[in-house]
PDB file of C-alpha atoms and ligand atoms in Angstrom:
ATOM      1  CA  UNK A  23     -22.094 153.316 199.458  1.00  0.00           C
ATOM      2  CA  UNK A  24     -24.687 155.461 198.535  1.00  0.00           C
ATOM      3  CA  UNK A  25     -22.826 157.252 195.326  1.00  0.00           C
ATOM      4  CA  UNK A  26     -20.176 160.179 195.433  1.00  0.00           C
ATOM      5  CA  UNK A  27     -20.866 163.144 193.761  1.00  0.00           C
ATOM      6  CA  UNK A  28     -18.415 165.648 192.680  1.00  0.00           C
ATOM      7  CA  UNK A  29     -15.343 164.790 191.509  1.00  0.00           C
ATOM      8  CA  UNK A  30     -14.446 161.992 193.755  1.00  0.00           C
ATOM      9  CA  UNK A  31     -16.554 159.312 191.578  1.00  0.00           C
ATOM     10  CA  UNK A  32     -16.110 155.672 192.275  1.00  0.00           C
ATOM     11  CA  UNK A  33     -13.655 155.694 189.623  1.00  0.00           C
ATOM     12  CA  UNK A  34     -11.433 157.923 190.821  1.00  0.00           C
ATOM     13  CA  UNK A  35     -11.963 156.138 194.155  1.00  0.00           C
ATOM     14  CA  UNK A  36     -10.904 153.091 192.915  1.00  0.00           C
ATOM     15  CA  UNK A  37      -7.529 154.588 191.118  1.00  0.00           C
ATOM     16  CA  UNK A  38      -6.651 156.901 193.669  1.00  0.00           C
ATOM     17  CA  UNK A  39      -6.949 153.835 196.340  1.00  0.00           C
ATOM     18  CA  UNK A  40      -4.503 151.351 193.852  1.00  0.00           C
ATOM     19  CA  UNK A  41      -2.206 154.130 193.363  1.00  0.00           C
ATOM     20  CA  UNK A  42      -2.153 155.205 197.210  1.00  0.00           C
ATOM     21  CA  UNK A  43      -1.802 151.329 199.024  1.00  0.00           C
ATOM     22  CA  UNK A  44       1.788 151.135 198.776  1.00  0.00           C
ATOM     23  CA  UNK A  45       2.670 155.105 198.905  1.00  0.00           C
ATOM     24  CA  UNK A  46       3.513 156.810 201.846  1.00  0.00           C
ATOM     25  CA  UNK A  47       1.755 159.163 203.753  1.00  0.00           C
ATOM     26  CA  UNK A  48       3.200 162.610 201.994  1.00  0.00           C
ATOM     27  CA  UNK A  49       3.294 160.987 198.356  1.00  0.00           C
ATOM     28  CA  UNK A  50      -0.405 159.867 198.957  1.00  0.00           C
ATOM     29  CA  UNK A  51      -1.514 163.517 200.033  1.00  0.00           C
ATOM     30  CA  UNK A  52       0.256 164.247 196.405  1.00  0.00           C
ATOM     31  CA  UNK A  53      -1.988 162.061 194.716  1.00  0.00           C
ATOM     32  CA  UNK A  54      -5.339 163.559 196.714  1.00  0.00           C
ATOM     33  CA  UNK A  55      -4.145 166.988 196.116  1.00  0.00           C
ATOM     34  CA  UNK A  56      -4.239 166.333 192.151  1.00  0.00           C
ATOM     35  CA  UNK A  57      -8.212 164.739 192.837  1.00  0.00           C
ATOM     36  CA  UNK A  58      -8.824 168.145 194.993  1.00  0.00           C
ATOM     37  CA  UNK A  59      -7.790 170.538 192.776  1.00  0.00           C
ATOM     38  CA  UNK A  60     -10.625 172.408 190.914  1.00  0.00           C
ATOM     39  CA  UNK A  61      -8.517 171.971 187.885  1.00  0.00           C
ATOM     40  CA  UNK A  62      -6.476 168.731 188.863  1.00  0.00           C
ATOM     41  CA  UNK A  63      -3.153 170.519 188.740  1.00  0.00           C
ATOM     42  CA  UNK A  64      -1.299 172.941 190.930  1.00  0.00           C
ATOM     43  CA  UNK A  65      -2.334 172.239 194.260  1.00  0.00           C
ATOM     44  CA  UNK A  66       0.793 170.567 195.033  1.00  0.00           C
ATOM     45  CA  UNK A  67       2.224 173.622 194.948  1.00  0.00           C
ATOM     46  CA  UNK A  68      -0.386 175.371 196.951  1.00  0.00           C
ATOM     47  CA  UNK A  69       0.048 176.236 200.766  1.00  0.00           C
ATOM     48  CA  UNK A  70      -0.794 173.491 203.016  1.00  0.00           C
ATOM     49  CA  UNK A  71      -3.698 175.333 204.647  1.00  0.00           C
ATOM     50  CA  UNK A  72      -4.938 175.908 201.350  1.00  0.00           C
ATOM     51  CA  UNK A  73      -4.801 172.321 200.325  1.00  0.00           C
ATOM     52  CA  UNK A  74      -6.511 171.170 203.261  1.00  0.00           C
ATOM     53  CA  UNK A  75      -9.463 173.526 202.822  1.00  0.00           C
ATOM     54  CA  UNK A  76      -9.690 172.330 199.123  1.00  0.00           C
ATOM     55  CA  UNK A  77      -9.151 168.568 200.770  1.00  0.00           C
ATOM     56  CA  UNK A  78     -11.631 169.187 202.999  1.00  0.00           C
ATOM     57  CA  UNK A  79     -14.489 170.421 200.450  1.00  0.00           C
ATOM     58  CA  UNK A  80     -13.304 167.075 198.676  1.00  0.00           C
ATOM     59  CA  UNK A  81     -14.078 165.026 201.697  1.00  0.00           C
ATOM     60  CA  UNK A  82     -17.371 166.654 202.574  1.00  0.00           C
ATOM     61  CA  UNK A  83     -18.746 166.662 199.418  1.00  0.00           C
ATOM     62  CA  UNK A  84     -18.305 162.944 199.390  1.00  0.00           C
ATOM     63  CA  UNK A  85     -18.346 161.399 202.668  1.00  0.00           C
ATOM     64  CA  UNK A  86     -20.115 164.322 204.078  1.00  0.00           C
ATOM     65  CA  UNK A  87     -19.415 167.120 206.547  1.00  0.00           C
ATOM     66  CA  UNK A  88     -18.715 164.899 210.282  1.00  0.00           C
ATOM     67  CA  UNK A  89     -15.204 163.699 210.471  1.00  0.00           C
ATOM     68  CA  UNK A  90     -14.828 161.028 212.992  1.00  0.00           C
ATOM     69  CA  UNK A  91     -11.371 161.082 215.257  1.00  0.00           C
ATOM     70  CA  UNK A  92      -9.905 158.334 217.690  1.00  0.00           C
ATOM     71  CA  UNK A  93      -7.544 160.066 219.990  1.00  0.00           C
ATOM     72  CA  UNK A  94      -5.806 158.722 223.266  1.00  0.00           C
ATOM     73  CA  UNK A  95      -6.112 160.627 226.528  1.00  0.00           C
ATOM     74  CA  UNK A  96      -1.958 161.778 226.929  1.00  0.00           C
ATOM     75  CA  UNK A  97      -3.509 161.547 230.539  1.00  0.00           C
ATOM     76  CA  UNK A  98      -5.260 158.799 231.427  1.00  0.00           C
ATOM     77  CA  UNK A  99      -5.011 156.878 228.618  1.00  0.00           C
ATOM     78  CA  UNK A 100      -9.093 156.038 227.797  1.00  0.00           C
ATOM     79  CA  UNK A 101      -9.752 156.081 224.257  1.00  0.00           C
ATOM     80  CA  UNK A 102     -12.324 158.973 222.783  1.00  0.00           C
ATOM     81  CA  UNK A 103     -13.995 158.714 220.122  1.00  0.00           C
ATOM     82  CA  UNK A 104     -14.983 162.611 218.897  1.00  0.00           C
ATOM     83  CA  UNK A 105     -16.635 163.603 215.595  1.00  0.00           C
ATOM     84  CA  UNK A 106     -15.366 166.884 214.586  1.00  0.00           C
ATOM     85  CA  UNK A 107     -16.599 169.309 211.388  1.00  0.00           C
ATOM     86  CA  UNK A 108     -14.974 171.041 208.295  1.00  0.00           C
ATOM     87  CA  UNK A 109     -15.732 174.409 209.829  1.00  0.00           C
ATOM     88  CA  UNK A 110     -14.354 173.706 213.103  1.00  0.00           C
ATOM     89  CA  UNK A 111     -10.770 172.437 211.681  1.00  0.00           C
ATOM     90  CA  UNK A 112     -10.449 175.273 209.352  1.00  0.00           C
ATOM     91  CA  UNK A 113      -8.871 178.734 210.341  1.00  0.00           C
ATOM     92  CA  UNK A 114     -11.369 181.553 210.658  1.00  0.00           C
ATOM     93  CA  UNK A 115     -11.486 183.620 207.734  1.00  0.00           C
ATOM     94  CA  UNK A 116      -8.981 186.705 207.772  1.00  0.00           C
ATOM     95  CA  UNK A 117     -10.655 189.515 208.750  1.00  0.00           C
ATOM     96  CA  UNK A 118     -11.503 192.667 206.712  1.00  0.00           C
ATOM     97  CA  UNK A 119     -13.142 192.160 203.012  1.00  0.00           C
ATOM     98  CA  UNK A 120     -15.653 189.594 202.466  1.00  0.00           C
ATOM     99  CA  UNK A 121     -13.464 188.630 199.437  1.00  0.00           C
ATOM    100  CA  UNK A 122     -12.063 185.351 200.875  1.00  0.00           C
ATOM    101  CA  UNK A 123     -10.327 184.528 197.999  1.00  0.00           C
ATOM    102  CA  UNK A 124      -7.335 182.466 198.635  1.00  0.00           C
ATOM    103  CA  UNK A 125      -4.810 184.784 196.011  1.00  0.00           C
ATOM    104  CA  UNK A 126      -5.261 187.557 198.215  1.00  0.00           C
ATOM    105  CA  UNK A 127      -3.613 185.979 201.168  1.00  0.00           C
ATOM    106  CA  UNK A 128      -0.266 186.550 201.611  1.00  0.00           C
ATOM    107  CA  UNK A 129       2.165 183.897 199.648  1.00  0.00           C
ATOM    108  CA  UNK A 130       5.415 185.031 201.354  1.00  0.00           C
ATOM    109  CA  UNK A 131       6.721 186.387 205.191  1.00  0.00           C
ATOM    110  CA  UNK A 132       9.629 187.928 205.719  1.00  0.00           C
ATOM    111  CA  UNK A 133      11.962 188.585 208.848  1.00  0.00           C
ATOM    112  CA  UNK A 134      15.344 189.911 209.988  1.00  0.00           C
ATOM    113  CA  UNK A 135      17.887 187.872 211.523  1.00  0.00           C
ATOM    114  CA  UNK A 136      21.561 188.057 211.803  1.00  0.00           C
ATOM    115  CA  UNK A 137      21.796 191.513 209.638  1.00  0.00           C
ATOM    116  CA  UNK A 138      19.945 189.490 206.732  1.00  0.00           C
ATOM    117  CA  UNK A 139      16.430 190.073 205.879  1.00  0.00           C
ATOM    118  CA  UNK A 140      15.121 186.485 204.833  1.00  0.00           C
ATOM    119  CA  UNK A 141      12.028 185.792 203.015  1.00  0.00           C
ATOM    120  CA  UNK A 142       9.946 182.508 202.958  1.00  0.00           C
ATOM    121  CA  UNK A 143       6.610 180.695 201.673  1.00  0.00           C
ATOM    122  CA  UNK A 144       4.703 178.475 203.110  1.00  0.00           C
ATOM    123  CA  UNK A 145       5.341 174.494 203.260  1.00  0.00           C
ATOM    124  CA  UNK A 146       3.649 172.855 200.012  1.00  0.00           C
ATOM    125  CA  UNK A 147       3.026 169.096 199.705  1.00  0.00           C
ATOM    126  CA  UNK A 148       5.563 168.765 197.248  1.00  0.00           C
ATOM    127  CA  UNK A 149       7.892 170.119 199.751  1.00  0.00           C
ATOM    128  CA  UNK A 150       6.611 167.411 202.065  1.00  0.00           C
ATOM    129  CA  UNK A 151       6.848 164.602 199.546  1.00  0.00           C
ATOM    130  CA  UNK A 152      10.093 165.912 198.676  1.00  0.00           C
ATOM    131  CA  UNK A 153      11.824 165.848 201.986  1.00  0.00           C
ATOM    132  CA  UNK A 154      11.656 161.693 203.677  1.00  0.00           C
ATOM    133  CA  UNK A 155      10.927 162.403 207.811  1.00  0.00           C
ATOM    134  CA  UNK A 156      12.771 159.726 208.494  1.00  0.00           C
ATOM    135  CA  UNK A 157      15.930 161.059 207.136  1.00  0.00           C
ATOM    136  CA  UNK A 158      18.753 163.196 209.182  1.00  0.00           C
ATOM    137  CA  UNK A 159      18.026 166.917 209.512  1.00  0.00           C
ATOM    138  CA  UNK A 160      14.131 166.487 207.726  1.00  0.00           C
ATOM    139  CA  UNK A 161      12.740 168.990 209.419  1.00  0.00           C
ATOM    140  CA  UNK A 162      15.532 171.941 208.856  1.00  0.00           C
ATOM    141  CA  UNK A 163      15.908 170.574 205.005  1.00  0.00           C
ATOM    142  CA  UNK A 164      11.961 171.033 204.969  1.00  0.00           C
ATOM    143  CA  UNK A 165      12.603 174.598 205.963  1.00  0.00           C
ATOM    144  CA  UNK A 166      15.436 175.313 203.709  1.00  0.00           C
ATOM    145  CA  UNK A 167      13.321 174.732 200.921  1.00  0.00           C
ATOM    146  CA  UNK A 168      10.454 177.322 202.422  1.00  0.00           C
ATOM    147  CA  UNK A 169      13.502 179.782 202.148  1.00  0.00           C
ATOM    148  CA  UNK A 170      13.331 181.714 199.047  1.00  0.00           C
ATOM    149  CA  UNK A 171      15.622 184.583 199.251  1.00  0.00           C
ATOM    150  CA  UNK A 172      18.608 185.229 202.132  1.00  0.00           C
ATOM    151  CA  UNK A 173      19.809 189.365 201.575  1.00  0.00           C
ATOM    152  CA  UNK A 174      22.412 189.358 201.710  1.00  0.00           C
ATOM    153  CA  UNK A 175      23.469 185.945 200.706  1.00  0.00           C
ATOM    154  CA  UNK A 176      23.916 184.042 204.065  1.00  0.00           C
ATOM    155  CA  UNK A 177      23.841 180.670 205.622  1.00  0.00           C
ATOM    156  CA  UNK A 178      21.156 180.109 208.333  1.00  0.00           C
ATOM    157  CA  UNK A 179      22.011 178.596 211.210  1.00  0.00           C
ATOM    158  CA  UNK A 180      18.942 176.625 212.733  1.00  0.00           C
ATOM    159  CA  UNK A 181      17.541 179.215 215.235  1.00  0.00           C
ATOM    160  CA  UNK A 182      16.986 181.342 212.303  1.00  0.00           C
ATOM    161  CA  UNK A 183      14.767 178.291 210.586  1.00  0.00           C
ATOM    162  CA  UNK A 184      13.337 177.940 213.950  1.00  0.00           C
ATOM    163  CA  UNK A 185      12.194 181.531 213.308  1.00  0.00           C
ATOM    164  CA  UNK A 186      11.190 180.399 210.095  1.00  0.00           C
ATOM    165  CA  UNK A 187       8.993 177.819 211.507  1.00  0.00           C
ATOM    166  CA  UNK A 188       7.048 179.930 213.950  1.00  0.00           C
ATOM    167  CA  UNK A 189       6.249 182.492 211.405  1.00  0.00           C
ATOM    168  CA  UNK A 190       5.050 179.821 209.182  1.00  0.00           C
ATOM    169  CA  UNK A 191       2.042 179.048 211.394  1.00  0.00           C
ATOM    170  CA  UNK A 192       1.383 182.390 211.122  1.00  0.00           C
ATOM    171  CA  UNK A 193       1.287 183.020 207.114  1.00  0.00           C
ATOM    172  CA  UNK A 194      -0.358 179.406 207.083  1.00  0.00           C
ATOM    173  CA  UNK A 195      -2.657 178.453 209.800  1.00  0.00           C
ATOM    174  CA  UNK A 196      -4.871 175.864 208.090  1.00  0.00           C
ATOM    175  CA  UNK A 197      -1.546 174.217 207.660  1.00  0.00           C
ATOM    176  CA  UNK A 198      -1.256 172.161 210.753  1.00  0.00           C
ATOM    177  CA  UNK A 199      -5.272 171.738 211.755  1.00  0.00           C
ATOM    178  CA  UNK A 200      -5.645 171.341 215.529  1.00  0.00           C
ATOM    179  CA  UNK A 201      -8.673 169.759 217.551  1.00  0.00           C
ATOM    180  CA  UNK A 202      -9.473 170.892 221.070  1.00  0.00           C
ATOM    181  CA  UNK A 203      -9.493 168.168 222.997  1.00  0.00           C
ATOM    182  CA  UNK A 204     -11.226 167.274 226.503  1.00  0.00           C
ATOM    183  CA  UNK A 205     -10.983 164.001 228.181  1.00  0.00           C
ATOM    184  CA  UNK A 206     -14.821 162.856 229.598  1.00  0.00           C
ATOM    185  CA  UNK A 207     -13.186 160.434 231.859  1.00  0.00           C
ATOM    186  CA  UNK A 208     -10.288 162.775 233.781  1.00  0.00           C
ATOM    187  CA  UNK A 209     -11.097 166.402 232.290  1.00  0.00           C
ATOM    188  CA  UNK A 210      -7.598 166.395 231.012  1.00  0.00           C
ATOM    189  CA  UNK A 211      -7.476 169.515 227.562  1.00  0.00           C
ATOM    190  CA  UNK A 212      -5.460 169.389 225.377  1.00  0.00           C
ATOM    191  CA  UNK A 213      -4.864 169.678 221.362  1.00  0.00           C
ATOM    192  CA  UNK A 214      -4.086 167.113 218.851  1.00  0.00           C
ATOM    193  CA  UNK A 215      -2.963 167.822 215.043  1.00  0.00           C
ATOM    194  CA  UNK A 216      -5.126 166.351 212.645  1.00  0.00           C
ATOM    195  CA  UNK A 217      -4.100 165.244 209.401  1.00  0.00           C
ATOM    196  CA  UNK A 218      -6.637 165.972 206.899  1.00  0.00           C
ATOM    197  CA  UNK A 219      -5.102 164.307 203.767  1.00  0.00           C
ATOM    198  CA  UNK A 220      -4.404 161.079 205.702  1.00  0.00           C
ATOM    199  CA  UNK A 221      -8.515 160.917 206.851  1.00  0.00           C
ATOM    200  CA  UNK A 222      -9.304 161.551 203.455  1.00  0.00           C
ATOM    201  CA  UNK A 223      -7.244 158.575 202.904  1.00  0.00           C
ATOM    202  CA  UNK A 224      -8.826 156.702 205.288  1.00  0.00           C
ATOM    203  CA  UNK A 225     -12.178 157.618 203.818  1.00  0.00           C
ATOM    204  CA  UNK A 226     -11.194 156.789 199.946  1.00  0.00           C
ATOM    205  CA  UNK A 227      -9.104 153.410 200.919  1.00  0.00           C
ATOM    206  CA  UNK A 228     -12.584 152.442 203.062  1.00  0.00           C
ATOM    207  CA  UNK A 229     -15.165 153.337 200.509  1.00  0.00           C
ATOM    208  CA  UNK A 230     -12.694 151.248 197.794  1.00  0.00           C
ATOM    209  CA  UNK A 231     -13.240 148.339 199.818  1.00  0.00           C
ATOM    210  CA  UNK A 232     -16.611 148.596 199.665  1.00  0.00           C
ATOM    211  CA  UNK A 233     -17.045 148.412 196.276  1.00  0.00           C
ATOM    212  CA  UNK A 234     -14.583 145.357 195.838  1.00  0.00           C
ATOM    213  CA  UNK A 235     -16.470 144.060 197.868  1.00  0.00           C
ATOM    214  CA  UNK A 236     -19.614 144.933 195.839  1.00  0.00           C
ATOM    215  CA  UNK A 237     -18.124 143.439 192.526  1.00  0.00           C
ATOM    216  CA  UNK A 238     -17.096 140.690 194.361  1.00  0.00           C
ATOM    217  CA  UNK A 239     -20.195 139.870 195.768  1.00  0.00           C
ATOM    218  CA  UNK A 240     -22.464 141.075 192.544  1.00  0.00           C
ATOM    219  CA  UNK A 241     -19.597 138.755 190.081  1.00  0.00           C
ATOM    220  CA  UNK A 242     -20.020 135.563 192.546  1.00  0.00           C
ATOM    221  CA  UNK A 243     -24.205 136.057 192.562  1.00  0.00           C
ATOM    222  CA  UNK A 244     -24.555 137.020 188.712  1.00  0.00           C
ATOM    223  CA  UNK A 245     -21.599 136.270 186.639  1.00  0.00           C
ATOM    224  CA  UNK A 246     -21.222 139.764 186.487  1.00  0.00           C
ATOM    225  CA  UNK A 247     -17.680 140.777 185.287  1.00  0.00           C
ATOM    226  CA  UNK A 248     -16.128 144.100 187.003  1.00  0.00           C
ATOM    227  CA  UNK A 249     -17.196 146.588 184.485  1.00  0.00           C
ATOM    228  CA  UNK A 250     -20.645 145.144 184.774  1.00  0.00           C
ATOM    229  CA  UNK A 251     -21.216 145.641 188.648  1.00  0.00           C
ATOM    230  CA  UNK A 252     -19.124 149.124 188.526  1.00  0.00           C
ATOM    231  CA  UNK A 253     -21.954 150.256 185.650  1.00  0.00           C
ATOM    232  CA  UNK A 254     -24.256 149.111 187.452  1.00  0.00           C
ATOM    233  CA  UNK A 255     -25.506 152.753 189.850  1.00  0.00           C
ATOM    234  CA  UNK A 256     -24.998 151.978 193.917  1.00  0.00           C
ATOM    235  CA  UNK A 257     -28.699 152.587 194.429  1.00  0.00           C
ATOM    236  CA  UNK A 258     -29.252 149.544 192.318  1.00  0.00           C
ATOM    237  CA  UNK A 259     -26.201 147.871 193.334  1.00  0.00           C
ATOM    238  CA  UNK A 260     -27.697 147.815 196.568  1.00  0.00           C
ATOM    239  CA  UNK A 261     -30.705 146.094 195.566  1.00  0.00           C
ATOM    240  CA  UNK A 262     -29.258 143.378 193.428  1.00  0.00           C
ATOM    241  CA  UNK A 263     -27.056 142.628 196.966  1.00  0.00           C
ATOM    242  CA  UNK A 264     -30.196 142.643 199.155  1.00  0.00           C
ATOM    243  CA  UNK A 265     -32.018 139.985 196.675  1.00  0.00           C
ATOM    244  CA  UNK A 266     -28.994 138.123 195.715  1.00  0.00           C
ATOM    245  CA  UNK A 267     -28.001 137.462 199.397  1.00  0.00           C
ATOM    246  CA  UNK A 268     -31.935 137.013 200.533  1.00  0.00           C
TER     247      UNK A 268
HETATM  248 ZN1   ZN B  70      -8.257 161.398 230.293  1.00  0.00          ZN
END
């Protein structure tokens, strides 16, 4: 690899890969979130949308801007292949002031239902890692927890989450990032969700390899121990790799 800049270094490539193999999906967007953060804390706590922007700047600044996407046709079942940008999975800006920063967004909604007005946030990824998919009622304990005030005190049934859960796409659109989608082979459109912490993955558990692989190689030719080859900078890496296997 030809070096990562910014704050995904091959170091924190390396950890974030050993302590992402065995996690699942939401606990590993946890772990990304922390590496994406401008400070390394909080954005577990921030609105998806906003996490996926910040994941986003993460992955372009070190894998660059093209993300690559395998999707099946839902109609005629060819495989594409389609390379999409940051800019085209993220929202639009809000309209209005050319101050785009994120504390002026909204935090909370708000709605009436059943004579209560109910007020809600948007889905973090600790909420995520919180609530297991897998379990009985996920998705309407995943909303609960969105739910931060009920006036007057009332139980929700689940239409009112349901509410809940339309409005959320509204206060955060960058949650749920969707690609248009049209089939070369039968013209079929349509849109499928990508998930932006799970390509990240993808990139970071990749680019890990690689440099295993790299030590590997470099200890086997040299004698080199781990530390070596990893001080060792990937420009010159790559030229110890070219003579050692010429
Ligand atoms: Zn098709």
């Amino acid at each position: 690899m030809s070096g990562v800049p910014c704050r995904l270094t091959e170091a924190v490539v390396l950890d974030l890969w050993e302590r992402g193999l065995a996690e699942v999906p939401a606990a590993r967007r946890l772990l990304l979130a922390a590496a994406a953060a401008p400070t390394g804390q909080g954005a577990a706590d921030l609105p998806l949308g906003t996490l996926n922007s910040l994941l986003l700047e993460l992955r372009c600044a070190a894998f660059g801007d093209a993300l690559p996407c395998a999707a099946d046709c839902p109609a005629c079942g060819e495989s594409l292949d389609v390379t999409v940008t940051a800019a085209e999975l993220l929202p639009p800006p809000s309209g209005g002031a050319d101050d785009t920063d994120a504390a002026a967004e909204p935090t909370t909604g708000s709605l009436t239902a059943l004579g209560a007005t109910v007020t809600f946030r948007a889905i973090t990824a600790r909420d995520a890692a919180a609530v297991d998919p897998a379990s009985p009622g996920a998705r309407q304990t995943l909303l609960r927890r969105c739910v931060v005030d009920v006036s007057p005190p009332a139980d929700l049934p689940d239409e009112v989450l349901e509410e809940v859960a339309r409005r959320l796409a509204d206060l955060d659109p960058g949650a749920d990032p969707l690609l248009p989608l049209d089939c070369p082979f039968c013209h079929h459109r349509w849109t499928a969700s990508l998930d932006v912490a799970e390509h990240l993955w993808t990139d970071v558990s990749g680019c890990a390899r690689r440099i295993l692989h790299e030590v590997h190689a470099l200890a086997r030719a040299y004698g080199w121990s781990e530390a070596d080859v990893l001080s060792v900078s990937p420009v010159r890496r790559r030229f110890y790799l070219e003579v050692s296997a010429g």
